[in-house]
């Protein structure tokens, strides 16, 4: 080995030694920022001086009870209020442009429409592929609007997140199509949601501390939809089915809240010029 080669190897080794602690420090710092942002969301929900936080908790809790006990009327009363309450929390701090507000509102309207379509068709237990596709289409519109706002706010796809989500989307898509070729629209929806999650999990502190909750929001949305697929295979009325129903609501409400408020925070941070 020549002196030049030895020097280059030593330099590379030294750079790696420096990079590893730096990367660990960055990860720790991001984790601390995320923890603080999540704590802020909890505080917003229990702030009784504003109605939207408690309303979100009441709507989510009421829907959980309805799913656990099979109370259809209670579900119809509570579930359509989950996303509007989350949207109100996201908008209450103001300082968003008209275009940003419109995209965020379009997301809320699309998600709520999807909720109603699925709820009126038997909910998570529905075996109607047409209704499931219609619900997925409504949510797809919301994902596109929210993804557009993320891009406007400075988020960009990162290689690792994109690769991981690409594998997930490919696997789910192949599974759905192998079961039935008529599931192709659902496979396409899975790809769209995976792309949104990949973008959301690409968030970093340059998008503002409050936006870091998007790192949790994307995977939560993926998990919620995966649980819906599992629920459709469970025996109706069984303890497993009801537990899955409640789990779907838990993860969906969390995902909707963090997706909408996190994206609003990113847009607000970008608009502040910070």
Coordinates of C-alpha atoms in Angstrom, one line a residue:
X1 CA 0.0 0.0 0.0
X2 CA 1.4 3.4 -1.0
X3 CA 1.7 6.3 1.3
X4 CA -1.0 8.1 -0.6
X5 CA -3.4 5.1 -0.3
X6 CA -2.6 4.8 3.4
X7 CA -3.3 8.5 3.9
X8 CA -6.6 8.3 2.1
X9 CA -7.7 5.3 4.1
X10 CA -6.7 7.0 7.3
X11 CA -8.6 10.1 6.3
X12 CA -11.7 8.1 5.4
X13 CA -11.5 6.3 8.8
X14 CA -11.2 9.6 10.6
X15 CA -14.1 11.1 8.8
X16 CA -16.3 8.1 9.6
X17 CA -15.3 8.3 13.2
X18 CA -16.4 11.9 13.3
X19 CA -19.6 11.3 11.3
X20 CA -20.9 8.6 13.6
X21 CA -21.0 10.7 16.7
X22 CA -22.4 13.6 14.7
X23 CA -25.2 11.4 13.3
X24 CA -26.0 10.0 16.7
X25 CA -26.2 13.5 18.1
X26 CA -28.5 14.6 15.3
X27 CA -30.8 11.7 15.9
X28 CA -30.9 12.4 19.6
X29 CA -31.6 16.0 18.9
X30 CA -34.4 15.2 16.5
X31 CA -35.9 12.7 19.0
X32 CA -35.9 15.4 21.7
X33 CA -37.6 17.8 19.3
X34 CA -40.2 15.2 18.3
X35 CA -40.9 14.4 21.9
X36 CA -41.5 18.1 22.7
X37 CA -43.7 18.5 19.6
X38 CA -45.8 15.5 20.6
X39 CA -46.2 16.9 24.1
X40 CA -47.4 20.1 22.6
X41 CA -50.1 18.2 20.7
X42 CA -51.3 16.6 23.9
X43 CA -51.5 19.9 25.6
X44 CA -53.5 21.3 22.7
X45 CA -56.0 18.4 23.1
X46 CA -56.6 18.9 26.8
X47 CA -56.7 22.7 26.7
X48 CA -60.2 23.4 27.8
X49 CA -60.0 27.1 27.0
X50 CA -60.5 26.1 23.3
X51 CA -63.2 23.7 22.3
X52 CA -61.5 21.9 19.4
X53 CA -59.1 19.8 21.4
X54 CA -61.7 18.3 23.8
X55 CA -64.0 18.0 20.8
X56 CA -61.4 15.8 19.0
X57 CA -61.0 13.7 22.1
X58 CA -64.7 13.3 22.5
X59 CA -65.3 12.4 18.8
X60 CA -62.5 9.9 18.9
X61 CA -63.5 8.4 22.2
X62 CA -67.2 8.2 21.1
X63 CA -66.2 6.4 17.9
X64 CA -64.1 3.9 19.9
X65 CA -67.0 3.1 22.2
X66 CA -69.3 2.8 19.2
X67 CA -66.9 0.4 17.5
X68 CA -66.4 -1.7 20.7
X69 CA -70.1 -2.0 21.5
X70 CA -71.5 -2.0 18.0
X71 CA -73.4 1.3 18.4
X72 CA -74.0 2.5 14.9
X73 CA -75.9 5.7 15.7
X74 CA -73.1 6.8 18.1
X75 CA -70.5 6.2 15.4
X76 CA -72.5 8.2 12.8
X77 CA -72.6 11.1 15.3
X78 CA -68.9 11.0 16.3
X79 CA -66.7 9.7 13.5
X80 CA -67.4 12.5 11.0
X81 CA -66.2 15.1 13.6
X82 CA -62.7 13.6 14.1
X83 CA -61.0 15.2 11.1
X84 CA -62.9 18.6 11.3
X85 CA -61.7 18.9 14.9
X86 CA -58.2 18.1 13.9
X87 CA -58.4 20.7 11.1
X88 CA -59.6 23.3 13.4
X89 CA -56.7 22.7 15.7
X90 CA -54.3 23.0 12.7
X91 CA -55.9 26.3 11.6
X92 CA -56.3 28.0 14.9
X93 CA -52.8 29.6 15.0
X94 CA -53.5 31.4 11.7
X95 CA -50.5 32.7 9.7
X96 CA -51.2 30.5 6.7
X97 CA -51.5 31.7 3.2
X98 CA -54.8 31.4 1.3
X99 CA -53.4 28.6 -0.9
X100 CA -52.1 26.7 2.1
X101 CA -55.4 27.0 3.9
X102 CA -57.3 25.8 0.8
X103 CA -55.1 22.7 0.5
X104 CA -55.4 21.9 4.2
X105 CA -59.2 22.4 4.0
X106 CA -59.4 20.2 0.9
X107 CA -57.6 17.5 2.8
X108 CA -60.0 17.7 5.7
X109 CA -63.0 17.6 3.4
X110 CA -61.7 14.6 1.4
X111 CA -60.8 12.7 4.6
X112 CA -64.2 13.3 6.1
X113 CA -65.9 12.3 2.8
X114 CA -63.9 9.1 2.9
X115 CA -65.0 8.5 6.5
X116 CA -68.6 8.9 5.7
X117 CA -68.5 6.7 2.6
X118 CA -66.9 3.8 4.5
X119 CA -69.0 4.3 7.6
X120 CA -72.3 4.2 5.7
X121 CA -71.2 1.0 3.9
X122 CA -70.7 -1.2 6.9
X123 CA -67.5 0.4 8.2
X124 CA -64.4 -1.7 8.5
X125 CA -66.4 -4.9 8.1
X126 CA -67.7 -4.0 4.7
X127 CA -67.1 -6.6 2.0
X128 CA -68.2 -4.2 -0.7
X129 CA -65.1 -3.6 -2.9
X130 CA -66.8 -0.8 -4.8
X131 CA -67.5 1.1 -1.5
X132 CA -63.9 0.5 -0.3
X133 CA -62.5 1.8 -3.6
X134 CA -64.8 4.9 -3.4
X135 CA -63.6 5.6 0.1
X136 CA -60.0 5.1 -0.9
X137 CA -60.5 7.5 -3.8
X138 CA -61.8 10.2 -1.4
X139 CA -58.8 9.7 0.9
X140 CA -56.5 9.7 -2.2
X141 CA -57.7 13.2 -3.0
X142 CA -56.9 14.3 0.5
X143 CA -53.4 12.6 0.3
X144 CA -52.7 14.5 -2.9
X145 CA -53.7 17.8 -1.4
X146 CA -51.7 17.2 1.8
X147 CA -48.7 16.0 -0.1
X148 CA -48.8 19.1 -2.3
X149 CA -48.8 21.3 0.8
X150 CA -45.9 19.4 2.2
X151 CA -43.9 20.0 -1.0
X152 CA -44.9 23.7 -0.9
X153 CA -43.6 23.8 2.7
X154 CA -40.2 22.6 1.8
X155 CA -40.4 18.8 2.5
X156 CA -38.5 16.6 0.1
X157 CA -38.2 12.9 -0.3
X158 CA -35.1 11.3 1.3
X159 CA -33.6 8.2 -0.3
X160 CA -33.9 5.9 2.7
X161 CA -37.5 6.7 3.5
X162 CA -38.4 6.5 -0.2
X163 CA -36.7 3.1 -0.5
X164 CA -38.4 1.6 2.6
X165 CA -41.8 2.8 1.6
X166 CA -41.3 1.7 -2.0
X167 CA -40.7 -1.9 -0.7
X168 CA -43.8 -1.7 1.5
X169 CA -46.0 -0.4 -1.3
X170 CA -44.7 -3.0 -3.7
X171 CA -45.4 -5.8 -1.3
X172 CA -48.9 -4.7 -0.4
X173 CA -49.7 -4.0 -4.0
X174 CA -48.6 -7.5 -5.1
X175 CA -50.6 -9.1 -2.3
X176 CA -53.8 -7.2 -3.2
X177 CA -53.6 -7.9 -6.9
X178 CA -52.7 -11.6 -6.4
X179 CA -55.9 -12.0 -4.3
X180 CA -58.0 -10.4 -7.0
X181 CA -57.1 -8.4 -10.1
X182 CA -60.0 -6.1 -9.2
X183 CA -58.0 -4.8 -6.3
X184 CA -55.7 -2.9 -8.6
X185 CA -57.2 0.5 -7.6
X186 CA -56.6 -0.4 -3.9
X187 CA -53.0 -1.3 -4.8
X188 CA -52.7 2.1 -6.4
X189 CA -54.0 3.7 -3.3
X190 CA -51.5 1.8 -1.2
X191 CA -48.8 3.3 -3.4
X192 CA -50.1 6.8 -3.0
X193 CA -50.3 6.5 0.8
X194 CA -46.8 5.0 1.0
X195 CA -45.5 8.0 -1.0
X196 CA -47.2 10.4 1.4
X197 CA -45.8 8.6 4.4
X198 CA -42.3 8.6 2.7
X199 CA -42.5 12.3 2.3
X200 CA -43.9 12.8 5.8
X201 CA -41.1 10.8 7.4
X202 CA -38.5 12.7 5.5
X203 CA -39.3 15.7 7.7
X204 CA -36.4 17.2 9.7
X205 CA -35.8 20.1 12.0
X206 CA -35.3 22.4 9.0
X207 CA -39.1 22.2 8.6
X208 CA -39.7 23.6 12.0
X209 CA -39.9 21.8 15.4
X210 CA -43.7 21.4 15.4
X211 CA -43.6 19.7 12.0
X212 CA -41.5 16.8 13.4
X213 CA -44.7 15.0 14.4
X214 CA -45.0 14.0 10.7
X215 CA -42.4 11.4 11.4
X216 CA -45.0 9.5 13.5
X217 CA -48.0 10.5 11.3
X218 CA -47.0 8.6 8.2
X219 CA -46.4 5.2 9.7
X220 CA -49.6 5.6 11.8
X221 CA -51.7 6.1 8.7
X222 CA -50.1 3.0 7.1
X223 CA -50.8 1.0 10.2
X224 CA -54.4 2.1 10.3
X225 CA -55.1 1.1 6.7
X226 CA -53.3 -2.2 7.2
X227 CA -55.5 -2.9 10.2
X228 CA -58.6 -2.2 8.0
X229 CA -57.4 -5.0 5.6
X230 CA -56.9 -7.3 8.6
X231 CA -60.4 -6.4 10.0
X232 CA -62.1 -7.4 6.7
X233 CA -60.9 -10.9 7.2
X234 CA -62.0 -11.2 10.9
X235 CA -65.3 -12.8 11.9
X236 CA -68.0 -10.2 12.4
X237 CA -68.9 -9.6 16.0
X238 CA -65.9 -11.4 17.4
X239 CA -63.7 -9.9 20.1
X240 CA -60.9 -9.8 17.6
X241 CA -63.0 -7.9 15.1
X242 CA -64.0 -5.3 17.7
X243 CA -60.5 -5.0 19.0
X244 CA -59.3 -4.3 15.4
X245 CA -62.1 -1.8 14.9
X246 CA -61.0 0.2 17.9
X247 CA -57.3 -0.1 16.9
X248 CA -58.2 1.3 13.4
X249 CA -59.8 4.3 15.0
X250 CA -57.0 4.8 17.4
X251 CA -54.3 4.8 14.7
X252 CA -56.4 6.8 12.2
X253 CA -57.3 9.6 14.6
X254 CA -53.7 9.9 15.6
X255 CA -52.5 9.9 12.0
X256 CA -55.1 12.4 10.9
X257 CA -54.3 14.8 13.8
X258 CA -50.5 14.6 13.3
X259 CA -50.7 14.7 9.5
X260 CA -52.9 17.8 9.4
X261 CA -51.3 19.7 12.3
X262 CA -47.8 18.7 11.3
X263 CA -48.2 19.8 7.7
X264 CA -49.8 23.1 8.9
X265 CA -46.8 23.7 11.2
X266 CA -44.4 23.1 8.3
X267 CA -46.3 25.5 6.1
X268 CA -46.4 28.1 8.9
X269 CA -42.7 27.7 9.5
X270 CA -41.9 28.1 5.8
X271 CA -44.1 31.1 5.5
X272 CA -42.4 32.8 8.5
X273 CA -39.1 32.9 6.5
X274 CA -37.3 30.9 9.2

